[in-house]
């Protein structure tokens, strides 16, 4: 399984490599939009994009979770982790690396250990990860799929790097993210997080952040906000970390 995982990463590296080639073609292509052109130039210069390619991660966001976990020790070997908004899968790669750190094989075991990755989009196969692609975390049918995978156990860690599609109106986007995170908290975390478990949720630096952390204070012993170095400076993104679920 470990060999398989390395193979997946190698294939992904080739994938990344071919996308670099595409970037060069696209940058000369007159039909490519200015904003996507800017995005591609930024991607090319970004040191974390480069590091992700070198280390076989599916995208640069892997480093955000690595930083979060270095600082707060949320995920530990043998844990059951739920990764929400997981595509393309970089956080699940990091989580699986940690969960199976001491194991010879990476095999997801329902109700025992491994990573459950949920997204509306497709997530390619990853060892140690049970993938729920095409699943909306806000829908009841997804909740029952998660429940079946947990059997009688609860998650040790719940991660959410989700964000709604940007509308361009900051206050509306912020309200949408607040509603999304509140639903995940009330319908998933409260129900499926083990006592003593931890959360990491993406948020934006808006007044809603304070309201949401006040909500979490009722149920967690420790709440922190954290901006990883690998999170782009121009982004208002931060992570809300909650530890020791009561
Ligand atoms: C920033 S990306 C996550 C990147 C991921 N952490 C990684 O490291 O690969 C956010 C993801 O949230 C997903 N998402 C947004 N709304 C969702 C919903 N209602 N249910 C499930 N996934 C959702 C999007 O499809 C997108 O893939």
JSON list of C-alpha atoms in Angstrom, two decimals, residues 23-210:
[
{"chain": "A", "resi": 23, "resn": "UNK", "atom": "CA", "xyz": [1.22, 27.05, -18.05]},
{"chain": "A", "resi": 24, "resn": "UNK", "atom": "CA", "xyz": [3.93, 27.99, -20.49]},
{"chain": "A", "resi": 25, "resn": "UNK", "atom": "CA", "xyz": [1.65, 27.30, -23.42]},
{"chain": "A", "resi": 26, "resn": "UNK", "atom": "CA", "xyz": [-1.27, 29.10, -21.81]},
{"chain": "A", "resi": 27, "resn": "UNK", "atom": "CA", "xyz": [0.73, 32.17, -20.90]},
{"chain": "A", "resi": 28, "resn": "UNK", "atom": "CA", "xyz": [1.18, 32.76, -24.58]},
{"chain": "A", "resi": 29, "resn": "UNK", "atom": "CA", "xyz": [-2.41, 31.94, -25.41]},
{"chain": "A", "resi": 30, "resn": "UNK", "atom": "CA", "xyz": [-4.39, 35.08, -26.17]},
{"chain": "A", "resi": 31, "resn": "UNK", "atom": "CA", "xyz": [-7.70, 33.48, -25.15]},
{"chain": "A", "resi": 32, "resn": "UNK", "atom": "CA", "xyz": [-6.59, 32.93, -21.56]},
{"chain": "A", "resi": 33, "resn": "UNK", "atom": "CA", "xyz": [-8.21, 35.47, -19.23]},
{"chain": "A", "resi": 34, "resn": "UNK", "atom": "CA", "xyz": [-6.06, 38.08, -17.46]},
{"chain": "A", "resi": 35, "resn": "UNK", "atom": "CA", "xyz": [-7.01, 36.84, -13.99]},
{"chain": "A", "resi": 36, "resn": "UNK", "atom": "CA", "xyz": [-6.20, 33.21, -14.76]},
{"chain": "A", "resi": 37, "resn": "UNK", "atom": "CA", "xyz": [-2.98, 34.41, -16.37]},
{"chain": "A", "resi": 38, "resn": "UNK", "atom": "CA", "xyz": [-2.09, 36.28, -13.14]},
{"chain": "A", "resi": 39, "resn": "UNK", "atom": "CA", "xyz": [-3.01, 33.18, -11.12]},
{"chain": "A", "resi": 40, "resn": "UNK", "atom": "CA", "xyz": [-0.68, 31.05, -13.24]},
{"chain": "A", "resi": 41, "resn": "UNK", "atom": "CA", "xyz": [2.22, 33.48, -12.88]},
{"chain": "A", "resi": 42, "resn": "UNK", "atom": "CA", "xyz": [1.69, 33.58, -9.11]},
{"chain": "A", "resi": 43, "resn": "UNK", "atom": "CA", "xyz": [1.52, 29.77, -8.99]},
{"chain": "A", "resi": 44, "resn": "UNK", "atom": "CA", "xyz": [4.80, 29.55, -10.90]},
{"chain": "A", "resi": 45, "resn": "UNK", "atom": "CA", "xyz": [6.59, 31.87, -8.46]},
{"chain": "A", "resi": 46, "resn": "UNK", "atom": "CA", "xyz": [5.10, 30.42, -5.29]},
{"chain": "A", "resi": 47, "resn": "UNK", "atom": "CA", "xyz": [7.64, 28.52, -3.20]},
{"chain": "A", "resi": 48, "resn": "UNK", "atom": "CA", "xyz": [4.95, 26.29, -1.63]},
{"chain": "A", "resi": 49, "resn": "UNK", "atom": "CA", "xyz": [3.64, 25.28, -5.06]},
{"chain": "A", "resi": 50, "resn": "UNK", "atom": "CA", "xyz": [7.18, 24.23, -5.89]},
{"chain": "A", "resi": 51, "resn": "UNK", "atom": "CA", "xyz": [7.60, 22.38, -2.58]},
{"chain": "A", "resi": 52, "resn": "UNK", "atom": "CA", "xyz": [4.26, 20.60, -3.08]},
{"chain": "A", "resi": 53, "resn": "UNK", "atom": "CA", "xyz": [5.47, 19.41, -6.49]},
{"chain": "A", "resi": 54, "resn": "UNK", "atom": "CA", "xyz": [8.76, 18.19, -5.03]},
{"chain": "A", "resi": 55, "resn": "UNK", "atom": "CA", "xyz": [7.13, 16.36, -2.13]},
{"chain": "A", "resi": 56, "resn": "UNK", "atom": "CA", "xyz": [4.30, 14.85, -4.18]},
{"chain": "A", "resi": 57, "resn": "UNK", "atom": "CA", "xyz": [1.45, 16.72, -2.50]},
{"chain": "A", "resi": 58, "resn": "UNK", "atom": "CA", "xyz": [-1.63, 17.42, -4.56]},
{"chain": "A", "resi": 59, "resn": "UNK", "atom": "CA", "xyz": [-1.56, 21.13, -3.76]},
{"chain": "A", "resi": 60, "resn": "UNK", "atom": "CA", "xyz": [0.22, 23.76, -1.67]},
{"chain": "A", "resi": 61, "resn": "UNK", "atom": "CA", "xyz": [-2.44, 23.69, 1.07]},
{"chain": "A", "resi": 62, "resn": "UNK", "atom": "CA", "xyz": [-0.72, 20.57, 2.46]},
{"chain": "A", "resi": 63, "resn": "UNK", "atom": "CA", "xyz": [1.73, 22.92, 4.16]},
{"chain": "A", "resi": 64, "resn": "UNK", "atom": "CA", "xyz": [-1.05, 24.75, 5.98]},
{"chain": "A", "resi": 65, "resn": "UNK", "atom": "CA", "xyz": [-2.15, 21.54, 7.67]},
{"chain": "A", "resi": 66, "resn": "UNK", "atom": "CA", "xyz": [1.46, 20.55, 8.37]},
{"chain": "A", "resi": 67, "resn": "UNK", "atom": "CA", "xyz": [1.95, 23.90, 10.13]},
{"chain": "A", "resi": 68, "resn": "UNK", "atom": "CA", "xyz": [-1.34, 23.59, 12.01]},
{"chain": "A", "resi": 69, "resn": "UNK", "atom": "CA", "xyz": [-0.47, 20.10, 13.17]},
{"chain": "A", "resi": 70, "resn": "UNK", "atom": "CA", "xyz": [3.10, 21.01, 14.16]},
{"chain": "A", "resi": 71, "resn": "UNK", "atom": "CA", "xyz": [1.76, 23.75, 16.39]},
{"chain": "A", "resi": 72, "resn": "UNK", "atom": "CA", "xyz": [-1.39, 22.16, 17.82]},
{"chain": "A", "resi": 73, "resn": "UNK", "atom": "CA", "xyz": [-0.83, 18.39, 17.54]},
{"chain": "A", "resi": 74, "resn": "UNK", "atom": "CA", "xyz": [-4.39, 17.70, 16.43]},
{"chain": "A", "resi": 75, "resn": "UNK", "atom": "CA", "xyz": [-3.85, 14.50, 14.41]},
{"chain": "A", "resi": 76, "resn": "UNK", "atom": "CA", "xyz": [-2.03, 11.56, 15.93]},
{"chain": "A", "resi": 77, "resn": "UNK", "atom": "CA", "xyz": [-1.14, 8.05, 14.77]},
{"chain": "A", "resi": 78, "resn": "UNK", "atom": "CA", "xyz": [-4.08, 5.61, 14.77]},
{"chain": "A", "resi": 79, "resn": "UNK", "atom": "CA", "xyz": [-6.69, 8.42, 14.68]},
{"chain": "A", "resi": 80, "resn": "UNK", "atom": "CA", "xyz": [-9.96, 8.53, 12.76]},
{"chain": "A", "resi": 81, "resn": "UNK", "atom": "CA", "xyz": [-10.01, 11.83, 10.87]},
{"chain": "A", "resi": 82, "resn": "UNK", "atom": "CA", "xyz": [-12.84, 13.46, 8.90]},
{"chain": "A", "resi": 83, "resn": "UNK", "atom": "CA", "xyz": [-11.58, 15.83, 6.18]},
{"chain": "A", "resi": 84, "resn": "UNK", "atom": "CA", "xyz": [-14.39, 18.05, 4.85]},
{"chain": "A", "resi": 85, "resn": "UNK", "atom": "CA", "xyz": [-13.95, 19.92, 1.57]},
{"chain": "A", "resi": 86, "resn": "UNK", "atom": "CA", "xyz": [-11.04, 17.63, 0.86]},
{"chain": "A", "resi": 87, "resn": "UNK", "atom": "CA", "xyz": [-10.47, 17.88, -2.93]},
{"chain": "A", "resi": 88, "resn": "UNK", "atom": "CA", "xyz": [-7.96, 17.56, -4.48]},
{"chain": "A", "resi": 89, "resn": "UNK", "atom": "CA", "xyz": [-6.72, 15.74, -1.37]},
{"chain": "A", "resi": 90, "resn": "UNK", "atom": "CA", "xyz": [-3.58, 17.39, 0.02]},
{"chain": "A", "resi": 91, "resn": "UNK", "atom": "CA", "xyz": [-4.91, 17.60, 3.59]},
{"chain": "A", "resi": 92, "resn": "UNK", "atom": "CA", "xyz": [-5.97, 13.95, 3.38]},
{"chain": "A", "resi": 93, "resn": "UNK", "atom": "CA", "xyz": [-2.45, 13.04, 2.24]},
{"chain": "A", "resi": 94, "resn": "UNK", "atom": "CA", "xyz": [-0.98, 14.82, 5.28]},
{"chain": "A", "resi": 95, "resn": "UNK", "atom": "CA", "xyz": [-3.56, 13.29, 7.64]},
{"chain": "A", "resi": 96, "resn": "UNK", "atom": "CA", "xyz": [-3.00, 9.79, 6.24]},
{"chain": "A", "resi": 97, "resn": "UNK", "atom": "CA", "xyz": [0.79, 10.19, 6.61]},
{"chain": "A", "resi": 98, "resn": "UNK", "atom": "CA", "xyz": [0.31, 10.95, 10.32]},
{"chain": "A", "resi": 99, "resn": "UNK", "atom": "CA", "xyz": [-2.40, 8.38, 11.06]},
{"chain": "A", "resi": 100, "resn": "UNK", "atom": "CA", "xyz": [-0.35, 5.56, 9.50]},
{"chain": "A", "resi": 101, "resn": "UNK", "atom": "CA", "xyz": [3.07, 6.84, 10.62]},
{"chain": "A", "resi": 102, "resn": "UNK", "atom": "CA", "xyz": [3.75, 3.71, 12.67]},
{"chain": "A", "resi": 103, "resn": "UNK", "atom": "CA", "xyz": [1.97, 1.24, 10.41]},
{"chain": "A", "resi": 104, "resn": "UNK", "atom": "CA", "xyz": [3.39, -1.06, 7.78]},
{"chain": "A", "resi": 105, "resn": "UNK", "atom": "CA", "xyz": [0.26, -0.80, 5.66]},
{"chain": "A", "resi": 106, "resn": "UNK", "atom": "CA", "xyz": [-2.15, 2.02, 5.02]},
{"chain": "A", "resi": 107, "resn": "UNK", "atom": "CA", "xyz": [-5.61, 0.56, 5.10]},
{"chain": "A", "resi": 108, "resn": "UNK", "atom": "CA", "xyz": [-8.69, 2.55, 6.08]},
{"chain": "A", "resi": 109, "resn": "UNK", "atom": "CA", "xyz": [-10.60, 0.61, 8.74]},
{"chain": "A", "resi": 110, "resn": "UNK", "atom": "CA", "xyz": [-14.16, 1.76, 9.31]},
{"chain": "A", "resi": 111, "resn": "UNK", "atom": "CA", "xyz": [-14.71, 2.63, 12.96]},
{"chain": "A", "resi": 112, "resn": "UNK", "atom": "CA", "xyz": [-11.02, 2.14, 13.76]},
{"chain": "A", "resi": 113, "resn": "UNK", "atom": "CA", "xyz": [-8.54, 4.39, 11.96]},
{"chain": "A", "resi": 114, "resn": "UNK", "atom": "CA", "xyz": [-7.90, 6.27, 8.75]},
{"chain": "A", "resi": 115, "resn": "UNK", "atom": "CA", "xyz": [-9.22, 9.33, 6.97]},
{"chain": "A", "resi": 116, "resn": "UNK", "atom": "CA", "xyz": [-12.69, 10.00, 5.55]},
{"chain": "A", "resi": 117, "resn": "UNK", "atom": "CA", "xyz": [-12.48, 12.62, 2.78]},
{"chain": "A", "resi": 118, "resn": "UNK", "atom": "CA", "xyz": [-15.66, 14.39, 1.63]},
{"chain": "A", "resi": 119, "resn": "UNK", "atom": "CA", "xyz": [-16.08, 16.79, -1.27]},
{"chain": "A", "resi": 120, "resn": "UNK", "atom": "CA", "xyz": [-18.56, 17.90, -3.90]},
{"chain": "A", "resi": 121, "resn": "UNK", "atom": "CA", "xyz": [-15.75, 17.34, -6.40]},
{"chain": "A", "resi": 122, "resn": "UNK", "atom": "CA", "xyz": [-13.90, 14.20, -7.37]},
{"chain": "A", "resi": 123, "resn": "UNK", "atom": "CA", "xyz": [-10.95, 13.13, -5.22]},
{"chain": "A", "resi": 124, "resn": "UNK", "atom": "CA", "xyz": [-8.53, 10.65, -6.77]},
{"chain": "A", "resi": 125, "resn": "UNK", "atom": "CA", "xyz": [-7.67, 7.49, -4.86]},
{"chain": "A", "resi": 126, "resn": "UNK", "atom": "CA", "xyz": [-5.41, 7.82, -1.81]},
{"chain": "A", "resi": 127, "resn": "UNK", "atom": "CA", "xyz": [-4.22, 5.00, 0.43]},
{"chain": "A", "resi": 128, "resn": "UNK", "atom": "CA", "xyz": [-5.62, 5.00, 3.96]},
{"chain": "A", "resi": 129, "resn": "UNK", "atom": "CA", "xyz": [-8.39, 7.34, 2.86]},
{"chain": "A", "resi": 130, "resn": "UNK", "atom": "CA", "xyz": [-12.05, 6.46, 2.30]},
{"chain": "A", "resi": 131, "resn": "UNK", "atom": "CA", "xyz": [-13.25, 8.89, -0.33]},
{"chain": "A", "resi": 132, "resn": "UNK", "atom": "CA", "xyz": [-16.77, 10.33, -0.54]},
{"chain": "A", "resi": 133, "resn": "UNK", "atom": "CA", "xyz": [-16.62, 12.26, -3.82]},
{"chain": "A", "resi": 134, "resn": "UNK", "atom": "CA", "xyz": [-19.66, 14.06, -5.18]},
{"chain": "A", "resi": 135, "resn": "UNK", "atom": "CA", "xyz": [-21.01, 14.49, -1.65]},
{"chain": "A", "resi": 136, "resn": "UNK", "atom": "CA", "xyz": [-22.41, 17.69, -0.21]},
{"chain": "A", "resi": 137, "resn": "UNK", "atom": "CA", "xyz": [-21.51, 17.94, 3.48]},
{"chain": "A", "resi": 138, "resn": "UNK", "atom": "CA", "xyz": [-24.69, 19.90, 4.06]},
{"chain": "A", "resi": 139, "resn": "UNK", "atom": "CA", "xyz": [-26.91, 17.01, 2.94]},
{"chain": "A", "resi": 140, "resn": "UNK", "atom": "CA", "xyz": [-28.42, 14.36, 5.21]},
{"chain": "A", "resi": 141, "resn": "UNK", "atom": "CA", "xyz": [-27.41, 11.55, 2.84]},
{"chain": "A", "resi": 142, "resn": "UNK", "atom": "CA", "xyz": [-23.73, 12.48, 3.30]},
{"chain": "A", "resi": 143, "resn": "UNK", "atom": "CA", "xyz": [-24.20, 12.50, 7.08]},
{"chain": "A", "resi": 144, "resn": "UNK", "atom": "CA", "xyz": [-25.54, 8.96, 6.99]},
{"chain": "A", "resi": 145, "resn": "UNK", "atom": "CA", "xyz": [-22.62, 7.79, 4.81]},
{"chain": "A", "resi": 146, "resn": "UNK", "atom": "CA", "xyz": [-20.21, 9.23, 7.38]},
{"chain": "A", "resi": 147, "resn": "UNK", "atom": "CA", "xyz": [-22.14, 7.60, 10.20]},
{"chain": "A", "resi": 148, "resn": "UNK", "atom": "CA", "xyz": [-21.92, 4.20, 8.48]},
{"chain": "A", "resi": 149, "resn": "UNK", "atom": "CA", "xyz": [-18.14, 4.54, 8.13]},
{"chain": "A", "resi": 150, "resn": "UNK", "atom": "CA", "xyz": [-17.70, 5.43, 11.77]},
{"chain": "A", "resi": 151, "resn": "UNK", "atom": "CA", "xyz": [-19.82, 2.47, 12.94]},
{"chain": "A", "resi": 152, "resn": "UNK", "atom": "CA", "xyz": [-20.02, 3.10, 16.70]},
{"chain": "A", "resi": 153, "resn": "UNK", "atom": "CA", "xyz": [-16.84, 5.13, 16.98]},
{"chain": "A", "resi": 154, "resn": "UNK", "atom": "CA", "xyz": [-16.44, 8.89, 16.76]},
{"chain": "A", "resi": 155, "resn": "UNK", "atom": "CA", "xyz": [-13.81, 10.98, 14.96]},
{"chain": "A", "resi": 156, "resn": "UNK", "atom": "CA", "xyz": [-10.70, 12.10, 16.81]},
{"chain": "A", "resi": 157, "resn": "UNK", "atom": "CA", "xyz": [-10.28, 15.08, 14.50]},
{"chain": "A", "resi": 158, "resn": "UNK", "atom": "CA", "xyz": [-12.57, 16.99, 12.12]},
{"chain": "A", "resi": 159, "resn": "UNK", "atom": "CA", "xyz": [-10.96, 19.26, 9.53]},
{"chain": "A", "resi": 160, "resn": "UNK", "atom": "CA", "xyz": [-12.74, 21.69, 7.25]},
{"chain": "A", "resi": 161, "resn": "UNK", "atom": "CA", "xyz": [-10.92, 23.68, 4.60]},
{"chain": "A", "resi": 162, "resn": "UNK", "atom": "CA", "xyz": [-14.23, 24.43, 2.85]},
{"chain": "A", "resi": 163, "resn": "UNK", "atom": "CA", "xyz": [-15.19, 27.78, 1.49]},
{"chain": "A", "resi": 164, "resn": "UNK", "atom": "CA", "xyz": [-18.30, 28.68, -0.50]},
{"chain": "A", "resi": 165, "resn": "UNK", "atom": "CA", "xyz": [-17.92, 29.93, -4.06]},
{"chain": "A", "resi": 166, "resn": "UNK", "atom": "CA", "xyz": [-16.97, 33.61, -3.88]},
{"chain": "A", "resi": 167, "resn": "UNK", "atom": "CA", "xyz": [-19.82, 35.93, -4.88]},
{"chain": "A", "resi": 168, "resn": "UNK", "atom": "CA", "xyz": [-17.56, 38.99, -4.94]},
{"chain": "A", "resi": 169, "resn": "UNK", "atom": "CA", "xyz": [-19.57, 40.56, -2.10]},
{"chain": "A", "resi": 170, "resn": "UNK", "atom": "CA", "xyz": [-17.41, 40.19, 1.01]},
{"chain": "A", "resi": 171, "resn": "UNK", "atom": "CA", "xyz": [-20.23, 40.39, 3.57]},
{"chain": "A", "resi": 172, "resn": "UNK", "atom": "CA", "xyz": [-22.31, 37.78, 1.72]},
{"chain": "A", "resi": 173, "resn": "UNK", "atom": "CA", "xyz": [-19.33, 35.43, 1.35]},
{"chain": "A", "resi": 174, "resn": "UNK", "atom": "CA", "xyz": [-18.59, 35.80, 5.03]},
{"chain": "A", "resi": 175, "resn": "UNK", "atom": "CA", "xyz": [-22.20, 35.06, 5.97]},
{"chain": "A", "resi": 176, "resn": "UNK", "atom": "CA", "xyz": [-22.21, 31.99, 3.70]},
{"chain": "A", "resi": 177, "resn": "UNK", "atom": "CA", "xyz": [-19.03, 30.65, 5.28]},
{"chain": "A", "resi": 178, "resn": "UNK", "atom": "CA", "xyz": [-20.45, 31.28, 8.76]},
{"chain": "A", "resi": 179, "resn": "UNK", "atom": "CA", "xyz": [-23.63, 29.37, 7.88]},
{"chain": "A", "resi": 180, "resn": "UNK", "atom": "CA", "xyz": [-21.67, 26.54, 6.29]},
{"chain": "A", "resi": 181, "resn": "UNK", "atom": "CA", "xyz": [-19.36, 26.16, 9.29]},
{"chain": "A", "resi": 182, "resn": "UNK", "atom": "CA", "xyz": [-22.27, 26.43, 11.73]},
{"chain": "A", "resi": 183, "resn": "UNK", "atom": "CA", "xyz": [-24.08, 23.60, 9.95]},
{"chain": "A", "resi": 184, "resn": "UNK", "atom": "CA", "xyz": [-20.96, 21.44, 9.95]},
{"chain": "A", "resi": 185, "resn": "UNK", "atom": "CA", "xyz": [-20.45, 22.18, 13.62]},
{"chain": "A", "resi": 186, "resn": "UNK", "atom": "CA", "xyz": [-24.06, 21.54, 14.71]},
{"chain": "A", "resi": 187, "resn": "UNK", "atom": "CA", "xyz": [-24.86, 18.59, 12.43]},
{"chain": "A", "resi": 188, "resn": "UNK", "atom": "CA", "xyz": [-21.48, 16.85, 12.23]},
{"chain": "A", "resi": 189, "resn": "UNK", "atom": "CA", "xyz": [-19.02, 17.91, 14.93]},
{"chain": "A", "resi": 190, "resn": "UNK", "atom": "CA", "xyz": [-21.42, 17.87, 17.87]},
{"chain": "A", "resi": 191, "resn": "UNK", "atom": "CA", "xyz": [-22.66, 14.44, 16.79]},
{"chain": "A", "resi": 192, "resn": "UNK", "atom": "CA", "xyz": [-19.52, 12.71, 15.48]},
{"chain": "A", "resi": 193, "resn": "UNK", "atom": "CA", "xyz": [-16.56, 14.19, 17.37]},
{"chain": "A", "resi": 194, "resn": "UNK", "atom": "CA", "xyz": [-15.16, 12.11, 20.23]},
{"chain": "A", "resi": 195, "resn": "UNK", "atom": "CA", "xyz": [-14.76, 13.59, 23.71]},
{"chain": "A", "resi": 196, "resn": "UNK", "atom": "CA", "xyz": [-11.32, 15.19, 23.84]},
{"chain": "A", "resi": 197, "resn": "UNK", "atom": "CA", "xyz": [-11.31, 15.52, 20.03]},
{"chain": "A", "resi": 198, "resn": "UNK", "atom": "CA", "xyz": [-10.20, 18.51, 17.96]},
{"chain": "A", "resi": 199, "resn": "UNK", "atom": "CA", "xyz": [-11.41, 20.70, 15.09]},
{"chain": "A", "resi": 200, "resn": "UNK", "atom": "CA", "xyz": [-9.72, 22.93, 12.53]},
{"chain": "A", "resi": 201, "resn": "UNK", "atom": "CA", "xyz": [-12.03, 25.12, 10.43]},
{"chain": "A", "resi": 202, "resn": "UNK", "atom": "CA", "xyz": [-11.14, 27.62, 7.74]},
{"chain": "A", "resi": 203, "resn": "UNK", "atom": "CA", "xyz": [-12.54, 31.07, 8.40]},
{"chain": "A", "resi": 204, "resn": "UNK", "atom": "CA", "xyz": [-12.05, 34.60, 7.23]},
{"chain": "A", "resi": 205, "resn": "UNK", "atom": "CA", "xyz": [-10.95, 37.55, 9.36]},
{"chain": "A", "resi": 206, "resn": "UNK", "atom": "CA", "xyz": [-14.42, 39.05, 9.76]},
{"chain": "A", "resi": 207, "resn": "UNK", "atom": "CA", "xyz": [-16.61, 39.85, 12.79]},
{"chain": "A", "resi": 208, "resn": "UNK", "atom": "CA", "xyz": [-18.28, 36.44, 12.25]},
{"chain": "A", "resi": 209, "resn": "UNK", "atom": "CA", "xyz": [-15.06, 34.79, 13.35]},
{"chain": "A", "resi": 210, "resn": "UNK", "atom": "CA", "xyz": [-15.52, 36.07, 16.91]}
]
